[in-house]
mmCIF file with all atom_site columns, C-alpha atoms in Angstrom:
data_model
loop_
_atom_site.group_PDB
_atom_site.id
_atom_site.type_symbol
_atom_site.label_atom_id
_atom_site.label_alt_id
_atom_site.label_comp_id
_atom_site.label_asym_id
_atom_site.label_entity_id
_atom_site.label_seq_id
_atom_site.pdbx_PDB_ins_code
_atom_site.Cartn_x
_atom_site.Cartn_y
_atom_site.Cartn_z
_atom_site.occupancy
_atom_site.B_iso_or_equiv
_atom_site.pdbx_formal_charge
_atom_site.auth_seq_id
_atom_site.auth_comp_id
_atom_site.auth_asym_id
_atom_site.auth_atom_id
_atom_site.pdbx_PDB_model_num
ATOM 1   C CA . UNK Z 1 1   ? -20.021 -22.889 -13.105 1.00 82.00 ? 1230 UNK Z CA 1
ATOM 2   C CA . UNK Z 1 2   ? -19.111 -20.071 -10.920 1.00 82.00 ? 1231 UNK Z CA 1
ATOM 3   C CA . UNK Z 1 3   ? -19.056 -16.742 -13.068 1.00 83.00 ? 1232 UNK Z CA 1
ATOM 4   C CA . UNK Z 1 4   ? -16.085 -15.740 -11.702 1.00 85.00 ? 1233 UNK Z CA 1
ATOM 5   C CA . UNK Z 1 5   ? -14.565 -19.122 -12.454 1.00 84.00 ? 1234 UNK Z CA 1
ATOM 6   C CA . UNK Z 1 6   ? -10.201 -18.304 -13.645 1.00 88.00 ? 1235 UNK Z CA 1
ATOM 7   C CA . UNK Z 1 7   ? -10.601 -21.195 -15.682 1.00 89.00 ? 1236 UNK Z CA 1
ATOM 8   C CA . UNK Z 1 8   ? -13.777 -21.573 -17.340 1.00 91.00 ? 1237 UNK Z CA 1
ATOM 9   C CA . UNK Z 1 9   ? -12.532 -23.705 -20.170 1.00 92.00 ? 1238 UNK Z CA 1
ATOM 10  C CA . UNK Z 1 10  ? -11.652 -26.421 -17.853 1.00 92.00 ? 1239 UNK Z CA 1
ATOM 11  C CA . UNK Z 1 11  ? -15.226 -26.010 -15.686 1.00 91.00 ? 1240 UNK Z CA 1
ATOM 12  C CA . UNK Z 1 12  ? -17.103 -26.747 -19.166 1.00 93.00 ? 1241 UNK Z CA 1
ATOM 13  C CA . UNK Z 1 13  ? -15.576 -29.341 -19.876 1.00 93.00 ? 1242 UNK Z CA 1
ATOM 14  C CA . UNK Z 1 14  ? -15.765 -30.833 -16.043 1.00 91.00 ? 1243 UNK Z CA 1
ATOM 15  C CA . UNK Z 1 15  ? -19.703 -29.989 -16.838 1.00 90.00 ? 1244 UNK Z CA 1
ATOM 16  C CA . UNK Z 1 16  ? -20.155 -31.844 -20.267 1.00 92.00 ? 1245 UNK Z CA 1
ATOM 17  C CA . UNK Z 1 17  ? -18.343 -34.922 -18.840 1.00 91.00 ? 1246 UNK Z CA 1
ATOM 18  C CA . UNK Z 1 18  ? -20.603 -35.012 -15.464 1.00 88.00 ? 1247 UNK Z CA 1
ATOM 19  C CA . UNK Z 1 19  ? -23.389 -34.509 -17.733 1.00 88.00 ? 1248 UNK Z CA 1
ATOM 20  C CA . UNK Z 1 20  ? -22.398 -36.937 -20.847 1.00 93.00 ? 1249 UNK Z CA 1
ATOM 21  C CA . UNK Z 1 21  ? -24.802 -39.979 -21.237 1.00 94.00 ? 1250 UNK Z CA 1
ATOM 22  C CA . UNK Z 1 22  ? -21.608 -42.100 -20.093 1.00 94.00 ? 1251 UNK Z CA 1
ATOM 23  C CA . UNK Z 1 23  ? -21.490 -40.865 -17.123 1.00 93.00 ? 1252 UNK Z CA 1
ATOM 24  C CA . UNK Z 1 24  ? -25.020 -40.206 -16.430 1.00 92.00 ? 1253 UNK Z CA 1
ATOM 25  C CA . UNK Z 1 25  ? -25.197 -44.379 -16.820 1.00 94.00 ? 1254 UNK Z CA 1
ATOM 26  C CA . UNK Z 1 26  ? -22.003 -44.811 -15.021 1.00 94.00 ? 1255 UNK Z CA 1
ATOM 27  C CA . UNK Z 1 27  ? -23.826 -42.676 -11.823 1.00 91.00 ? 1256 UNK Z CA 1
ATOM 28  C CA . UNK Z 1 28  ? -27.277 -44.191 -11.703 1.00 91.00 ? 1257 UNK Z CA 1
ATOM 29  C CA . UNK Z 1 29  ? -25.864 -47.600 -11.985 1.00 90.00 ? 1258 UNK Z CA 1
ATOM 30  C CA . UNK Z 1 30  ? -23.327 -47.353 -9.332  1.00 91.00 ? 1259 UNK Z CA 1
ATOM 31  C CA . UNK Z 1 31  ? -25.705 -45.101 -7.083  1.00 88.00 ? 1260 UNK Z CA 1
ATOM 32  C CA . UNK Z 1 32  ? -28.806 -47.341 -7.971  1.00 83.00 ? 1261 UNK Z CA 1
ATOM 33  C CA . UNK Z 1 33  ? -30.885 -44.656 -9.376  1.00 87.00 ? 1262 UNK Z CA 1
ATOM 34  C CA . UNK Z 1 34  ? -32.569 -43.913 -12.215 1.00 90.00 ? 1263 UNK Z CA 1
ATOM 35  C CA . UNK Z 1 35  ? -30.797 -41.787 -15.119 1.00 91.00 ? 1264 UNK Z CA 1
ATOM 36  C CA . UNK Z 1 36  ? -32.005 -38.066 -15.411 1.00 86.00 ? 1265 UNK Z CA 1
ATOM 37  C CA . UNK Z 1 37  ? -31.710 -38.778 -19.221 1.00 89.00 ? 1266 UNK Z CA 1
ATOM 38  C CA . UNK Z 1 38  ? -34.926 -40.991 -20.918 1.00 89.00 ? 1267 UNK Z CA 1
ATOM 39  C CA . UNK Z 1 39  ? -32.284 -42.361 -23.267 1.00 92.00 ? 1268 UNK Z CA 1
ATOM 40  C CA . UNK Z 1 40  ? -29.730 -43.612 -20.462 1.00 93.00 ? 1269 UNK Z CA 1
ATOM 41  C CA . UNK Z 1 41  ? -33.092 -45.172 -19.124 1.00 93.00 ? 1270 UNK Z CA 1
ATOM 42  C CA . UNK Z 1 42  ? -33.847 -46.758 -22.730 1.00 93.00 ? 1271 UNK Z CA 1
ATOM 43  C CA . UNK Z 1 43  ? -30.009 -47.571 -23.113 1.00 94.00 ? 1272 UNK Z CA 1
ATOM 44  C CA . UNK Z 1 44  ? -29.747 -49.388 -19.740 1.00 94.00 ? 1273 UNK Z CA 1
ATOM 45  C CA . UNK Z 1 45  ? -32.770 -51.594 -20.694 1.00 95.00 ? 1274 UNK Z CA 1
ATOM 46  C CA . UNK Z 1 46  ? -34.699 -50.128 -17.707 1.00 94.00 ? 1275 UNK Z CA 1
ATOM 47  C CA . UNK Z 1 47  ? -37.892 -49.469 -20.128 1.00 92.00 ? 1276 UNK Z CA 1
ATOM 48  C CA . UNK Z 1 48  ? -37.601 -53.633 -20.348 1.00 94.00 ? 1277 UNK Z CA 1
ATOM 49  C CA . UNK Z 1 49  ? -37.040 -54.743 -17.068 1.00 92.00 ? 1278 UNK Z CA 1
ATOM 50  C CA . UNK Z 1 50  ? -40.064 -55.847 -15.079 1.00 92.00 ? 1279 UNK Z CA 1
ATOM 51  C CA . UNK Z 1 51  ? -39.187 -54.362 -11.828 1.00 90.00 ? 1280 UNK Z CA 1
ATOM 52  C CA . UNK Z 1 52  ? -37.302 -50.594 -13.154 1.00 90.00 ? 1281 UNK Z CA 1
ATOM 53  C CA . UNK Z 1 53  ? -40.010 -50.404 -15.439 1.00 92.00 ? 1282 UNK Z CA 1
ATOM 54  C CA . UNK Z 1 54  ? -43.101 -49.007 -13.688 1.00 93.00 ? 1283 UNK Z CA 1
ATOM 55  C CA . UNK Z 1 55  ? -40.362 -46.001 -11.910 1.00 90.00 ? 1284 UNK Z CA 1
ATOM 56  C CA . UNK Z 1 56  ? -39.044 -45.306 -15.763 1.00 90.00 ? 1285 UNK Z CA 1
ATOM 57  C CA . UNK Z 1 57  ? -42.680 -44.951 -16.664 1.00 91.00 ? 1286 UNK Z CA 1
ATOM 58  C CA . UNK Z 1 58  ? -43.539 -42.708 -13.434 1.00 90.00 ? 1287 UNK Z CA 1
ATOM 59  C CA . UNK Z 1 59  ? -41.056 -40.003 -14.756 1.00 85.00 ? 1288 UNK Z CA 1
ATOM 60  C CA . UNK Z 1 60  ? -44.008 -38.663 -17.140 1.00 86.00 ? 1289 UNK Z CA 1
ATOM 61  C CA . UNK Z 1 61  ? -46.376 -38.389 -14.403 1.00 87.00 ? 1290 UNK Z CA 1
ATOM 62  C CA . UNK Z 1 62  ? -44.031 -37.690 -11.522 1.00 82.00 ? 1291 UNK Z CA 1
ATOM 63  C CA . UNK Z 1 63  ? -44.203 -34.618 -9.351  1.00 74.00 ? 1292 UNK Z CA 1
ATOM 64  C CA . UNK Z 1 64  ? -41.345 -33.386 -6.881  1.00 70.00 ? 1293 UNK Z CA 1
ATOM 65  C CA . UNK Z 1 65  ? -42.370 -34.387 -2.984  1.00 67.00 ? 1294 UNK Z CA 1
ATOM 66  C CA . UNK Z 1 66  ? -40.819 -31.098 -1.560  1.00 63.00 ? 1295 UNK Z CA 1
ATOM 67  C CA . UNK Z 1 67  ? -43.109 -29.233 0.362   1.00 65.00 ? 1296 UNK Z CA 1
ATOM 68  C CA . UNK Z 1 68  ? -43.291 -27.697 3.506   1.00 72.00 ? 1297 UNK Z CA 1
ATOM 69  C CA . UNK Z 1 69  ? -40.620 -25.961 5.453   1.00 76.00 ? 1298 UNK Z CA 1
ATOM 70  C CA . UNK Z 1 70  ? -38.245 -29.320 6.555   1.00 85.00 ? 1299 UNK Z CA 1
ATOM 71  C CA . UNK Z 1 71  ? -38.408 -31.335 3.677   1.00 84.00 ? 1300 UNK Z CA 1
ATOM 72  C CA . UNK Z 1 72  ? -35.981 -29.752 1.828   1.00 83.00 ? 1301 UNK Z CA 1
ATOM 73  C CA . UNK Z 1 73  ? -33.345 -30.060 5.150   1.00 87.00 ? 1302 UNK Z CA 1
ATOM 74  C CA . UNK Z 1 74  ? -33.973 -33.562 5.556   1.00 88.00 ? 1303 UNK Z CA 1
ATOM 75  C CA . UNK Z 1 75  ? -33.638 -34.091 2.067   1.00 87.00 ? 1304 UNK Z CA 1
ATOM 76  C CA . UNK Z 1 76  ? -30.607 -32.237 1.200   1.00 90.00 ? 1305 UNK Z CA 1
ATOM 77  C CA . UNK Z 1 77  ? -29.066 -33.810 4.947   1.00 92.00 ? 1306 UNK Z CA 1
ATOM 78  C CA . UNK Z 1 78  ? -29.995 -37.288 3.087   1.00 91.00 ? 1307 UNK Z CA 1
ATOM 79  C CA . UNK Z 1 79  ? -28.675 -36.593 -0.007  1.00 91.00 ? 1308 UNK Z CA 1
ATOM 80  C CA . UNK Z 1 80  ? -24.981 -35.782 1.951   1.00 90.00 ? 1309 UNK Z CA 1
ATOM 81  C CA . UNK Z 1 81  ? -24.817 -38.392 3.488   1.00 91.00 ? 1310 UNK Z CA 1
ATOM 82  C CA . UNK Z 1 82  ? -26.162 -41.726 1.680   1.00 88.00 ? 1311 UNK Z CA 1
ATOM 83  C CA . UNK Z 1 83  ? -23.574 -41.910 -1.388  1.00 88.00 ? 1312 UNK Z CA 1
ATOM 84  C CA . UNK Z 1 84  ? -20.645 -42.522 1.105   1.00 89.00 ? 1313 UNK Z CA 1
ATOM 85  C CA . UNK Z 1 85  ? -22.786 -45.729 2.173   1.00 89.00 ? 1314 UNK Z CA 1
ATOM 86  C CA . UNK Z 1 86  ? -23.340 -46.850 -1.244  1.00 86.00 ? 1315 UNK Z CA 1
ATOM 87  C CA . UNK Z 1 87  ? -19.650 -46.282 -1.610  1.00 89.00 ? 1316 UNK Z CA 1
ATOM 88  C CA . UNK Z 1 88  ? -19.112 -48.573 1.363   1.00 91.00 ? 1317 UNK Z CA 1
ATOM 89  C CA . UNK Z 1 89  ? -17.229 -45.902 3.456   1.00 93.00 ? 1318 UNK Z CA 1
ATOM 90  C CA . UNK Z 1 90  ? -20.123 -46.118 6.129   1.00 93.00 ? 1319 UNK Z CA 1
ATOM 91  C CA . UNK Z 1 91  ? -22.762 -48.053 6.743   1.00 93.00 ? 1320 UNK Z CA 1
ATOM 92  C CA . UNK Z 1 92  ? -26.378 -48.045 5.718   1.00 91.00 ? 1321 UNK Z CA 1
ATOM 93  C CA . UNK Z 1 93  ? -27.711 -47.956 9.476   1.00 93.00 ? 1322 UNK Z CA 1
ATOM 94  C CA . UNK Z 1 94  ? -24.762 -45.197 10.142  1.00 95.00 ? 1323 UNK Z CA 1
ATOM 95  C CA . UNK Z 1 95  ? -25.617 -42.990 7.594   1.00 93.00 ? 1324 UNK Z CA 1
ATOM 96  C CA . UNK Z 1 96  ? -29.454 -43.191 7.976   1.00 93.00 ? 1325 UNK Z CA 1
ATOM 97  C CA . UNK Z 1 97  ? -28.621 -42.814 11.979  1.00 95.00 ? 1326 UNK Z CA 1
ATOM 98  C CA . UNK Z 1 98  ? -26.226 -39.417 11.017  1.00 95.00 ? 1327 UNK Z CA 1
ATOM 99  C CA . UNK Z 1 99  ? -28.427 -38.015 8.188   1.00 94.00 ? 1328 UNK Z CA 1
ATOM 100 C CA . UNK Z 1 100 ? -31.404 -37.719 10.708  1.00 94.00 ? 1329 UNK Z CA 1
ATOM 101 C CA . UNK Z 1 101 ? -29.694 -36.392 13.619  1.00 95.00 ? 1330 UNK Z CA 1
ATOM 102 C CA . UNK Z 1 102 ? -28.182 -33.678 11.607  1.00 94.00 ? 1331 UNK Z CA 1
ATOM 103 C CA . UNK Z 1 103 ? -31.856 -33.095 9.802   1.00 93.00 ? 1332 UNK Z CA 1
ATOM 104 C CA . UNK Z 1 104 ? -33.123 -32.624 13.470  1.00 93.00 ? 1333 UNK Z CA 1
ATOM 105 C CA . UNK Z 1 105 ? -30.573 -30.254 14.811  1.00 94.00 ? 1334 UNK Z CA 1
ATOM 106 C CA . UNK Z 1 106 ? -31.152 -28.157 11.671  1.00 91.00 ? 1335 UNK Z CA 1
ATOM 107 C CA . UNK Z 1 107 ? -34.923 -28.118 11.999  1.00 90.00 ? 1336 UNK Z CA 1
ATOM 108 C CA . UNK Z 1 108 ? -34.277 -27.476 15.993  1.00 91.00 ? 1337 UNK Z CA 1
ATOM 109 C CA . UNK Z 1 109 ? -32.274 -24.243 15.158  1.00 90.00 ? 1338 UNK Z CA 1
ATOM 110 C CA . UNK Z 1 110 ? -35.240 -22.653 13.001  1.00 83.00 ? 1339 UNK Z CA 1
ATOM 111 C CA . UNK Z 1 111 ? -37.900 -23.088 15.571  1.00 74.00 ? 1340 UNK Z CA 1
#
């Protein structure tokens, strides 16, 4: 929340809604990502199932990949751009195409 929010009733409870465990489950199921909550993760079943189970398990051991001085641009370029094509809005080979020409023009402008 911005601290000079007018209406900071309304921006905590837009916070503890994006943030409930319903809606933490609603988001990784529709994005296809694992829950930032371990009990969403035990809730969905994904400690169970064969395939989500080795990535629920990876959590404990897990270390962020950002390093270096473009990762974070490509990431965040990624991150823009891939839920419109899990939303359908765009396609897969679109989005991939736009989030790594904008990544590169970015990195071009801070050589």
């Amino acid at each position: 929340m911005n601290a000079d929010s007018k209406d900071k009733s309304d921006s905590w409870k837009f916070i503890k809604f994006v943030t409930s465990k319903k809606q933490s489950q609603q988001y990784s199921t529709t994005a296809s990502v694992l829950p930032s909550r371990k009990s969403v993760a035990k809730a969905m079943g994904l400690n169970d199932d064969k395939d989500m189970a080795p990535f629920v398990e990876a959590a404990n051991y897990a270390t962020p990949w950002i390093a270096g001085v473009n990762l974070d641009t490509i990431q965040v370029r990624y991150e823009n751009i891939i839920p419109s094509a899990f939303q359908g809005k765009i396609s897969l080979k679109d989005a991939l195409t736009q989030a790594t020409e904008s990544a590169n023009k970015d990195i071009d402008k801070q050589k």
